[in-house]
Amino acid sequence: MKLYLRLIVLTLAWAPSVLSAQEMFLGGDEFVLARERSSSERELQVFYPYGEDERDWEKRIEIHYYPDLEQPRRVVMAVMKRLRERYPDLIYKILPQPESDRAGVSYLVATEGETEVRLEFLLYAENPGVRGLMAYRLTYRSRGPDARYAKALLRGKWDYYERAFVEANWPESLENVGKVTSPSVFTMGGSSFGKSMSEVVPVENRSLTVRLPEGRMLEVDRAFLESQNIKTRIPFFYFAVPKDTENLFIEYQSAGIPEVLKLSLAGAEMQLVENIRIFPFILPSSSGNERLWETAGKLRRKIEEEYLNGWDDVRVSEPFLTQIGPAQGFVCLASFADSEGIRMFARFTLLMPPLGDRGILAFSQVDPRYSSVKRLEDLESGGVMAGVAHSIRFIDPATRVVEEEPEASQKSSPLPYESN
């Protein structure tokens, strides 16, 4: 294994905890408790973003409690020693540690061939009223053929992710150890992702405005498209509605850019809080890296010239490559101003099926005045509507079964795409 490893001691200003041990928010993502384990030496809670699981994840949070450990800096030094013994060519750097009640380390690991890359942050802390040490571990993971892009990109965003880790309001103790009370991230709507949606969840194929129970899955197939008189060819797909009872499906709109469907989240006063629109997207006919470059360029041009045409002060980022389930995709962030000068945020998620020239573009728009998303960078990895866009899966038209996740998933972290 070829290893790239950098160790940084982190000094954090501790903040009082207001978090439940069943869910937490970090960098715009909602993490839910998936697994707990308890022994005489360690207690553990593992969190994944909603919709991810132990087989297929790009981010993970672990919270440990070690009742018999003390002196955080000595623990970190022991961890570093074990790493150096395992990897003799380990490259690391120790920074001054002004406070003795906490110590941390961050490191970047790439496997030989760069088929998997991980950026990890690890903090040990002594907390008031808690015997032993608490440990907090945040991991970003990229796997598959696109991981080679992620190594340099993770390095470039190291400070950004570190800031999210540092500013997180970590809980000072574990609660309800041994009993998971949050909704399981292995299932949504009562069905595992590997089963046919039509067998376990009634398919919503009406264009009427309807309220949906949380976790509901919507399958978009030929019947739905025909019922909406949509002639454009588009791959069949489904997505899971976010965990919110106030989601509204708005009837199909034929005016302007033809869209497949629209999902909106309205506030108490019926303000448009968040909105997602799904469009067909014709992909370039080229292949390999040339197809990726052409797709990224076309996506940005269409955002500027078509999807956000007419808005004021449009600002569009460079698209970045990601993996959503078994499909490749691009994500592009943008912001724009309305006629009153109010700045809105947008996230464009483009999915590219393995075969064919028709993709799916999900346009997520949020109003920061009403949405929980207050910063554009929060849409990079989170946000309610962004969560919907990232849960899209294609449907096999022959069997009408949702594509199963491969055992060795190639899903990659959503990281900025660049040439190097």
Short mmCIF file of C-alpha atoms in Angstrom, two decimals:
data_model
loop_
_atom_site.label_atom_id
_atom_site.label_comp_id
_atom_site.label_asym_id
_atom_site.label_seq_id
_atom_site.Cartn_x
_atom_site.Cartn_y
_atom_site.Cartn_z
CA MET A 1 0.00 0.00 0.00
CA LYS A 2 1.25 3.40 -0.96
CA LEU A 3 0.41 5.77 1.83
CA TYR A 4 0.07 9.52 1.93
CA LEU A 5 -0.33 10.56 5.51
CA ARG A 6 -0.18 13.89 7.27
CA LEU A 7 -0.77 14.31 10.95
CA ILE A 8 -1.94 17.56 12.46
CA VAL A 9 -2.66 18.18 16.11
CA LEU A 10 -5.87 20.14 16.45
CA THR A 11 -6.63 22.63 19.21
CA LEU A 12 -10.35 23.24 19.69
CA ALA A 13 -12.31 25.76 21.72
CA TRP A 14 -14.89 23.58 23.40
CA ALA A 15 -18.54 24.67 23.26
CA PRO A 16 -21.42 23.43 25.43
CA SER A 17 -23.27 20.60 23.77
CA VAL A 18 -26.83 21.04 22.58
CA LEU A 19 -26.94 17.93 20.43
CA SER A 20 -28.90 14.76 20.85
CA ALA A 21 -26.92 11.55 20.66
CA GLN A 22 -29.39 10.30 18.01
CA GLU A 23 -28.69 12.84 15.26
CA MET A 24 -26.34 15.71 14.56
CA PHE A 25 -25.54 18.25 11.88
CA LEU A 26 -22.09 18.86 10.43
CA GLY A 27 -21.16 20.91 7.38
CA GLY A 28 -24.79 21.12 6.30
CA ASP A 29 -25.35 17.35 6.54
CA GLU A 30 -27.79 15.61 8.86
CA PHE A 31 -26.14 12.52 10.38
CA VAL A 32 -28.32 9.88 12.02
CA LEU A 33 -27.31 7.14 14.43
CA ALA A 34 -26.85 3.81 12.65
CA ARG A 35 -25.02 1.57 15.12
CA GLU A 36 -24.02 1.39 18.78
CA ARG A 37 -21.65 -0.95 20.60
CA SER A 38 -20.71 -1.22 24.25
CA SER A 39 -17.95 -3.10 26.06
CA SER A 40 -15.95 -2.66 29.25
CA GLU A 41 -13.17 -0.91 27.28
CA ARG A 42 -15.13 1.24 24.85
CA GLU A 43 -18.55 2.55 23.96
CA LEU A 44 -19.21 3.54 20.36
CA GLN A 45 -21.80 5.33 18.25
CA VAL A 46 -21.58 5.46 14.44
CA PHE A 47 -23.44 8.06 12.36
CA TYR A 48 -23.99 8.31 8.60
CA PRO A 49 -25.72 10.98 6.51
CA TYR A 50 -29.37 10.17 5.93
CA GLY A 51 -29.64 7.62 3.10
CA GLU A 52 -26.12 6.16 3.45
CA ASP A 53 -25.05 2.99 5.21
CA GLU A 54 -22.04 0.91 6.21
CA ARG A 55 -21.53 -0.49 2.71
CA ASP A 56 -21.98 2.69 0.76
CA TRP A 57 -20.91 5.89 2.46
CA GLU A 58 -18.87 8.96 1.70
CA LYS A 59 -18.89 10.49 5.19
CA ARG A 60 -18.96 8.92 8.63
CA ILE A 61 -18.87 10.14 12.20
CA GLU A 62 -17.78 7.94 15.10
CA ILE A 63 -18.06 8.96 18.75
CA HIS A 64 -16.13 6.82 21.25
CA TYR A 65 -16.00 6.80 25.01
CA TYR A 66 -12.95 5.19 26.65
CA PRO A 67 -13.48 4.99 30.45
CA ASP A 68 -9.90 3.86 31.21
CA LEU A 69 -7.94 6.31 29.05
CA GLU A 70 -6.53 9.67 30.14
CA GLN A 71 -4.09 12.34 28.97
CA PRO A 72 -5.22 13.00 25.36
CA ARG A 73 -1.80 13.97 24.07
CA ARG A 74 -0.24 10.70 25.22
CA VAL A 75 -3.05 8.80 23.49
CA VAL A 76 -2.44 10.67 20.23
CA MET A 77 1.30 9.94 20.46
CA ALA A 78 0.51 6.24 20.95
CA VAL A 79 -1.75 6.28 17.89
CA MET A 80 1.01 7.91 15.84
CA LYS A 81 3.53 5.35 17.04
CA ARG A 82 1.32 2.46 15.88
CA LEU A 83 0.88 4.14 12.49
CA ARG A 84 4.63 4.59 12.11
CA GLU A 85 5.24 0.97 12.99
CA ARG A 86 2.72 -0.16 10.39
CA TYR A 87 3.86 2.32 7.74
CA PRO A 88 7.63 2.96 8.04
CA ASP A 89 7.54 5.71 5.39
CA LEU A 90 4.97 7.67 7.30
CA ILE A 91 5.22 11.47 6.84
CA TYR A 92 3.77 13.49 9.70
CA LYS A 93 4.01 16.76 11.56
CA ILE A 94 3.34 17.50 15.21
CA LEU A 95 2.07 20.96 16.08
CA PRO A 96 2.29 22.64 19.52
CA GLN A 97 -0.47 21.64 21.91
CA PRO A 98 -1.20 24.50 24.33
CA GLU A 99 -4.00 22.75 26.20
CA SER A 100 -3.61 19.41 27.92
CA ASP A 101 -7.28 18.39 28.01
CA ARG A 102 -7.57 17.71 24.28
CA ALA A 103 -5.39 16.64 21.36
CA GLY A 104 -6.15 15.67 17.79
CA VAL A 105 -4.77 14.40 14.53
CA SER A 106 -5.80 14.65 10.89
CA TYR A 107 -4.40 12.60 8.04
CA LEU A 108 -4.91 11.82 4.36
CA VAL A 109 -4.54 8.25 3.11
CA ALA A 110 -4.47 7.03 -0.50
CA THR A 111 -4.17 3.37 -1.45
CA GLU A 112 -1.80 2.19 -4.16
CA GLY A 113 -3.35 3.03 -7.48
CA GLU A 114 -5.38 5.66 -5.64
CA THR A 115 -8.58 3.61 -5.81
CA GLU A 116 -9.57 4.76 -2.33
CA VAL A 117 -8.77 8.01 -0.55
CA ARG A 118 -9.67 8.97 3.02
CA LEU A 119 -9.33 12.20 4.91
CA GLU A 120 -9.77 11.63 8.64
CA PHE A 121 -9.96 13.89 11.67
CA LEU A 122 -9.55 12.47 15.18
CA LEU A 123 -9.89 14.33 18.45
CA TYR A 124 -9.45 13.05 22.04
CA ALA A 125 -10.88 15.20 24.83
CA GLU A 126 -11.37 15.23 28.58
CA ASN A 127 -14.79 16.67 29.40
CA PRO A 128 -16.08 18.00 32.73
CA GLY A 129 -17.92 15.36 34.70
CA VAL A 130 -16.93 12.52 32.35
CA ARG A 131 -14.40 9.96 33.53
CA GLY A 132 -11.95 8.83 30.85
CA LEU A 133 -11.77 10.26 27.34
CA MET A 134 -14.25 11.05 24.59
CA ALA A 135 -13.02 10.59 21.01
CA TYR A 136 -14.57 12.10 17.88
CA ARG A 137 -13.69 10.80 14.43
CA LEU A 138 -14.83 12.25 11.09
CA THR A 139 -13.96 10.46 7.84
CA TYR A 140 -14.39 11.54 4.22
CA ARG A 141 -14.04 8.69 1.73
CA SER A 142 -13.71 8.48 -2.04
CA ARG A 143 -13.60 5.13 -3.83
CA GLY A 144 -13.38 3.79 -7.35
CA PRO A 145 -11.73 5.07 -10.52
CA ASP A 146 -12.48 8.70 -9.67
CA ALA A 147 -10.62 8.56 -6.37
CA ARG A 148 -7.44 9.67 -8.12
CA TYR A 149 -9.06 13.08 -8.53
CA ALA A 150 -10.00 13.18 -4.88
CA LYS A 151 -6.52 12.93 -3.36
CA ALA A 152 -5.33 16.32 -4.55
CA LEU A 153 -8.77 17.80 -4.12
CA LEU A 154 -9.04 16.65 -0.52
CA ARG A 155 -5.66 18.22 0.12
CA GLY A 156 -6.94 21.46 -1.37
CA LYS A 157 -10.06 21.43 0.81
CA TRP A 158 -8.32 20.22 3.96
CA ASP A 159 -8.70 23.56 5.73
CA TYR A 160 -12.40 23.80 4.82
CA TYR A 161 -13.20 20.36 6.23
CA GLU A 162 -11.00 20.98 9.25
CA ARG A 163 -12.95 24.13 10.03
CA ALA A 164 -16.23 22.20 9.93
CA PHE A 165 -14.72 19.64 12.28
CA VAL A 166 -13.32 22.25 14.63
CA GLU A 167 -16.54 24.25 14.78
CA ALA A 168 -18.77 21.22 15.34
CA ASN A 169 -20.63 21.17 18.65
CA TRP A 170 -19.62 17.68 19.75
CA PRO A 171 -21.65 16.01 22.55
CA GLU A 172 -19.81 15.63 25.84
CA SER A 173 -21.12 12.13 26.56
CA LEU A 174 -22.93 9.18 24.96
CA GLU A 175 -26.59 8.48 25.68
CA ASN A 176 -28.79 5.41 25.12
CA VAL A 177 -25.76 3.26 24.37
CA GLY A 178 -26.77 -0.13 22.99
CA LYS A 179 -30.16 1.01 21.67
CA VAL A 180 -30.60 2.72 18.33
CA THR A 181 -33.71 4.88 18.41
CA SER A 182 -33.22 6.93 15.22
CA PRO A 183 -34.66 5.88 11.83
CA SER A 184 -32.35 3.34 10.24
CA VAL A 185 -30.19 4.68 7.44
CA PHE A 186 -30.36 1.24 5.86
CA THR A 187 -34.00 1.78 4.89
CA MET A 188 -36.19 4.65 3.82
CA GLY A 189 -39.95 4.41 3.53
CA GLY A 190 -39.81 0.90 4.97
CA SER A 191 -37.92 -0.58 2.04
CA SER A 192 -34.27 -1.38 1.49
CA PHE A 193 -32.73 0.21 -1.60
CA GLY A 194 -32.08 -3.14 -3.23
CA LYS A 195 -35.77 -4.11 -3.60
CA SER A 196 -38.37 -3.12 -6.12
CA MET A 197 -40.13 0.02 -4.96
CA SER A 198 -43.41 -1.05 -6.53
CA GLU A 199 -43.51 -4.12 -4.29
CA VAL A 200 -43.25 -2.29 -1.00
CA VAL A 201 -44.26 1.34 -1.50
CA PRO A 202 -47.26 2.59 -3.51
CA VAL A 203 -45.91 4.47 -6.51
CA GLU A 204 -46.96 8.11 -6.68
CA ASN A 205 -47.73 8.84 -10.33
CA ARG A 206 -50.23 11.70 -10.07
CA SER A 207 -49.50 15.30 -10.92
CA LEU A 208 -51.76 16.66 -8.20
CA THR A 209 -50.31 18.56 -5.26
CA VAL A 210 -50.03 16.02 -2.45
CA ARG A 211 -48.44 15.86 0.97
CA LEU A 212 -46.18 12.87 1.42
CA PRO A 213 -45.26 11.05 4.63
CA GLU A 214 -41.60 11.31 5.53
CA GLY A 215 -39.30 8.79 3.91
CA ARG A 216 -41.70 8.26 0.99
CA MET A 217 -40.13 7.00 -2.23
CA LEU A 218 -41.30 8.33 -5.57
CA GLU A 219 -40.76 6.16 -8.62
CA VAL A 220 -40.73 7.93 -11.98
CA ASP A 221 -41.42 5.42 -14.76
CA ARG A 222 -43.10 5.33 -18.16
CA ALA A 223 -46.61 5.48 -16.67
CA PHE A 224 -45.75 8.69 -14.83
CA LEU A 225 -44.21 10.29 -17.90
CA GLU A 226 -47.15 9.33 -20.11
CA SER A 227 -49.64 10.63 -17.54
CA GLN A 228 -47.85 14.01 -17.72
CA ASN A 229 -47.69 13.92 -21.53
CA ILE A 230 -43.89 14.14 -21.33
CA LYS A 231 -42.47 13.10 -24.70
CA THR A 232 -38.78 13.63 -23.93
CA ARG A 233 -36.87 10.40 -23.42
CA ILE A 234 -35.45 10.17 -19.92
CA PRO A 235 -34.11 7.24 -17.87
CA PHE A 236 -36.58 5.91 -15.32
CA PHE A 237 -35.56 6.71 -11.76
CA TYR A 238 -36.75 7.08 -8.18
CA PHE A 239 -35.76 9.22 -5.26
CA ALA A 240 -36.57 9.31 -1.56
CA VAL A 241 -38.44 12.27 -0.13
CA PRO A 242 -36.53 13.93 2.75
CA LYS A 243 -37.53 13.32 6.34
CA ASP A 244 -39.97 16.21 6.50
CA THR A 245 -43.76 16.10 6.56
CA GLU A 246 -44.17 19.46 4.83
CA ASN A 247 -42.92 18.40 1.40
CA LEU A 248 -45.24 19.22 -1.49
CA PHE A 249 -45.29 17.78 -4.99
CA ILE A 250 -46.30 20.57 -7.34
CA GLU A 251 -48.01 19.59 -10.57
CA TYR A 252 -45.93 19.35 -13.72
CA GLN A 253 -45.29 22.69 -15.41
CA SER A 254 -45.11 22.79 -19.21
CA ALA A 255 -44.18 26.48 -19.55
CA GLY A 256 -40.55 27.50 -19.92
CA ILE A 257 -37.90 24.78 -19.73
CA PRO A 258 -39.80 21.45 -19.78
CA GLU A 259 -39.29 19.70 -16.46
CA VAL A 260 -40.26 16.22 -15.36
CA LEU A 261 -41.51 17.15 -11.90
CA LYS A 262 -41.12 19.63 -9.10
CA LEU A 263 -40.86 19.08 -5.32
CA SER A 264 -41.12 22.06 -2.99
CA LEU A 265 -40.72 22.66 0.72
CA ALA A 266 -42.97 25.47 1.97
CA GLY A 267 -42.74 27.44 5.22
CA ALA A 268 -45.53 28.15 7.67
CA GLU A 269 -46.52 31.22 5.67
CA MET A 270 -46.26 29.22 2.43
CA GLN A 271 -43.01 30.89 1.41
CA LEU A 272 -40.93 28.84 -1.00
CA VAL A 273 -38.21 27.54 1.31
CA GLU A 274 -36.57 24.95 -0.92
CA ASN A 275 -37.42 23.71 -4.38
CA ILE A 276 -36.17 20.92 -6.64
CA ARG A 277 -36.90 20.61 -10.34
CA ILE A 278 -35.83 17.63 -12.45
CA PHE A 279 -35.00 17.93 -16.15
CA PRO A 280 -33.73 15.63 -18.91
CA PHE A 281 -30.15 16.37 -19.98
CA ILE A 282 -28.60 15.28 -23.29
CA LEU A 283 -25.03 14.03 -22.75
CA PRO A 284 -22.09 14.29 -25.19
CA SER A 285 -21.50 11.29 -27.46
CA SER A 286 -17.79 11.07 -26.61
CA SER A 287 -16.34 8.64 -24.04
CA GLY A 288 -13.86 8.50 -21.18
CA ASN A 289 -12.25 11.64 -19.84
CA GLU A 290 -13.23 13.58 -22.97
CA ARG A 291 -16.89 12.89 -22.16
CA LEU A 292 -16.38 14.14 -18.60
CA TRP A 293 -14.74 17.37 -19.74
CA GLU A 294 -17.39 18.04 -22.37
CA THR A 295 -20.20 17.28 -19.91
CA ALA A 296 -18.77 19.62 -17.27
CA GLY A 297 -18.42 22.44 -19.81
CA LYS A 298 -21.91 21.92 -21.21
CA LEU A 299 -23.45 21.83 -17.73
CA ARG A 300 -21.92 25.15 -16.76
CA ARG A 301 -22.94 26.80 -20.05
CA LYS A 302 -26.55 25.62 -19.74
CA ILE A 303 -26.71 26.86 -16.15
CA GLU A 304 -25.50 30.32 -17.16
CA GLU A 305 -27.35 30.62 -20.46
CA GLU A 306 -30.54 28.64 -19.84
CA TYR A 307 -31.47 27.56 -16.31
CA LEU A 308 -30.47 30.84 -14.60
CA ASN A 309 -31.05 33.08 -17.59
CA GLY A 310 -32.93 36.23 -16.56
CA TRP A 311 -31.71 36.32 -12.96
CA ASP A 312 -29.38 39.06 -11.75
CA ASP A 313 -25.72 38.75 -10.68
CA VAL A 314 -25.44 35.04 -11.52
CA ARG A 315 -22.33 33.35 -10.09
CA VAL A 316 -21.54 29.74 -11.09
CA SER A 317 -18.76 27.53 -9.69
CA GLU A 318 -16.79 24.94 -11.62
CA PRO A 319 -18.65 21.58 -11.72
CA PHE A 320 -17.09 18.80 -9.65
CA LEU A 321 -17.22 15.09 -10.29
CA THR A 322 -18.90 12.69 -7.87
CA GLN A 323 -20.50 9.25 -7.71
CA ILE A 324 -24.17 8.77 -6.79
CA GLY A 325 -24.93 5.11 -6.25
CA PRO A 326 -23.50 3.24 -9.26
CA ALA A 327 -23.76 6.29 -11.53
CA GLN A 328 -21.28 9.07 -12.19
CA GLY A 329 -22.45 12.61 -11.75
CA PHE A 330 -21.48 16.27 -11.58
CA VAL A 331 -22.43 18.83 -8.96
CA CYS A 332 -22.30 22.57 -9.61
CA LEU A 333 -23.10 25.34 -7.11
CA ALA A 334 -24.47 28.75 -8.05
CA SER A 335 -26.01 31.85 -6.56
CA PHE A 336 -28.14 34.61 -8.06
CA ALA A 337 -30.25 37.61 -7.05
CA ASP A 338 -33.96 38.21 -7.59
CA SER A 339 -35.53 41.51 -8.65
CA GLU A 340 -35.39 42.78 -5.06
CA GLY A 341 -31.71 41.94 -4.67
CA ILE A 342 -32.33 38.88 -2.45
CA ARG A 343 -29.58 36.33 -3.10
CA MET A 344 -30.69 32.73 -3.67
CA PHE A 345 -28.56 29.58 -3.66
CA ALA A 346 -28.71 26.72 -6.14
CA ARG A 347 -27.20 23.27 -6.55
CA PHE A 348 -27.27 21.42 -9.88
CA THR A 349 -26.84 17.64 -9.64
CA LEU A 350 -26.36 15.84 -12.98
CA LEU A 351 -26.57 12.05 -13.08
CA MET A 352 -25.09 10.16 -16.01
CA PRO A 353 -26.35 6.59 -16.56
CA PRO A 354 -23.72 4.02 -17.62
CA LEU A 355 -25.40 3.65 -21.04
CA GLY A 356 -27.20 6.06 -23.33
CA ASP A 357 -27.03 9.78 -23.96
CA ARG A 358 -29.82 10.91 -21.62
CA GLY A 359 -29.04 12.07 -18.11
CA ILE A 360 -31.07 13.59 -15.29
CA LEU A 361 -30.45 17.09 -13.97
CA ALA A 362 -31.80 17.99 -10.52
CA PHE A 363 -31.93 21.75 -9.89
CA SER A 364 -32.12 22.45 -6.14
CA GLN A 365 -32.94 26.04 -5.15
CA VAL A 366 -33.07 27.44 -1.60
CA ASP A 367 -34.07 30.74 -0.08
CA PRO A 368 -31.66 31.34 2.85
CA ARG A 369 -34.20 33.63 4.52
CA TYR A 370 -36.43 30.64 5.30
CA SER A 371 -34.30 27.54 4.70
CA SER A 372 -31.96 25.96 7.23
CA VAL A 373 -29.28 26.35 4.53
CA LYS A 374 -27.72 29.75 5.23
CA ARG A 375 -24.47 29.54 3.24
CA LEU A 376 -23.77 28.51 -0.32
CA GLU A 377 -21.08 26.07 0.81
CA ASP A 378 -23.70 24.20 2.89
CA LEU A 379 -25.18 22.95 -0.39
CA GLU A 380 -21.88 21.31 -1.27
CA SER A 381 -22.69 18.34 0.90
CA GLY A 382 -26.05 18.98 2.53
CA GLY A 383 -29.38 20.72 2.47
CA VAL A 384 -32.81 19.11 2.32
CA MET A 385 -33.32 19.33 -1.43
CA ALA A 386 -29.68 18.48 -2.10
CA GLY A 387 -30.32 15.33 -0.05
CA VAL A 388 -33.14 14.41 -2.42
CA ALA A 389 -31.00 15.01 -5.48
CA HIS A 390 -28.22 12.87 -4.05
CA SER A 391 -30.61 9.95 -3.34
CA ILE A 392 -31.72 9.54 -6.99
CA ARG A 393 -31.30 6.01 -8.36
CA PHE A 394 -31.99 4.72 -11.85
CA ILE A 395 -34.53 1.96 -12.47
CA ASP A 396 -33.77 -1.01 -14.70
CA PRO A 397 -36.41 -0.63 -17.46
CA ALA A 398 -36.52 -4.39 -18.08
CA THR A 399 -37.03 -5.61 -14.53
CA ARG A 400 -38.34 -2.36 -12.99
CA VAL A 401 -36.01 -3.01 -10.07
CA VAL A 402 -33.92 -0.21 -8.60
CA GLU A 403 -30.23 -0.73 -9.29
CA GLU A 404 -28.58 -2.43 -6.34
CA GLU A 405 -25.50 -0.93 -4.79
CA PRO A 406 -22.39 -3.02 -5.55
CA GLU A 407 -20.75 -4.65 -2.59
CA ALA A 408 -17.56 -2.68 -3.23
CA SER A 409 -19.21 0.65 -3.97
CA GLN A 410 -17.50 3.20 -6.19
CA LYS A 411 -19.32 6.11 -4.63
CA SER A 412 -16.98 9.07 -4.17
CA SER A 413 -17.01 12.10 -1.97
CA PRO A 414 -18.53 15.23 -3.55
CA LEU A 415 -15.30 17.10 -4.20
CA PRO A 416 -14.40 19.88 -6.63
CA TYR A 417 -13.45 18.55 -10.04
CA GLU A 418 -10.18 19.69 -11.62
CA SER A 419 -7.78 18.53 -14.30
CA ASN A 420 -4.86 17.44 -12.15
#
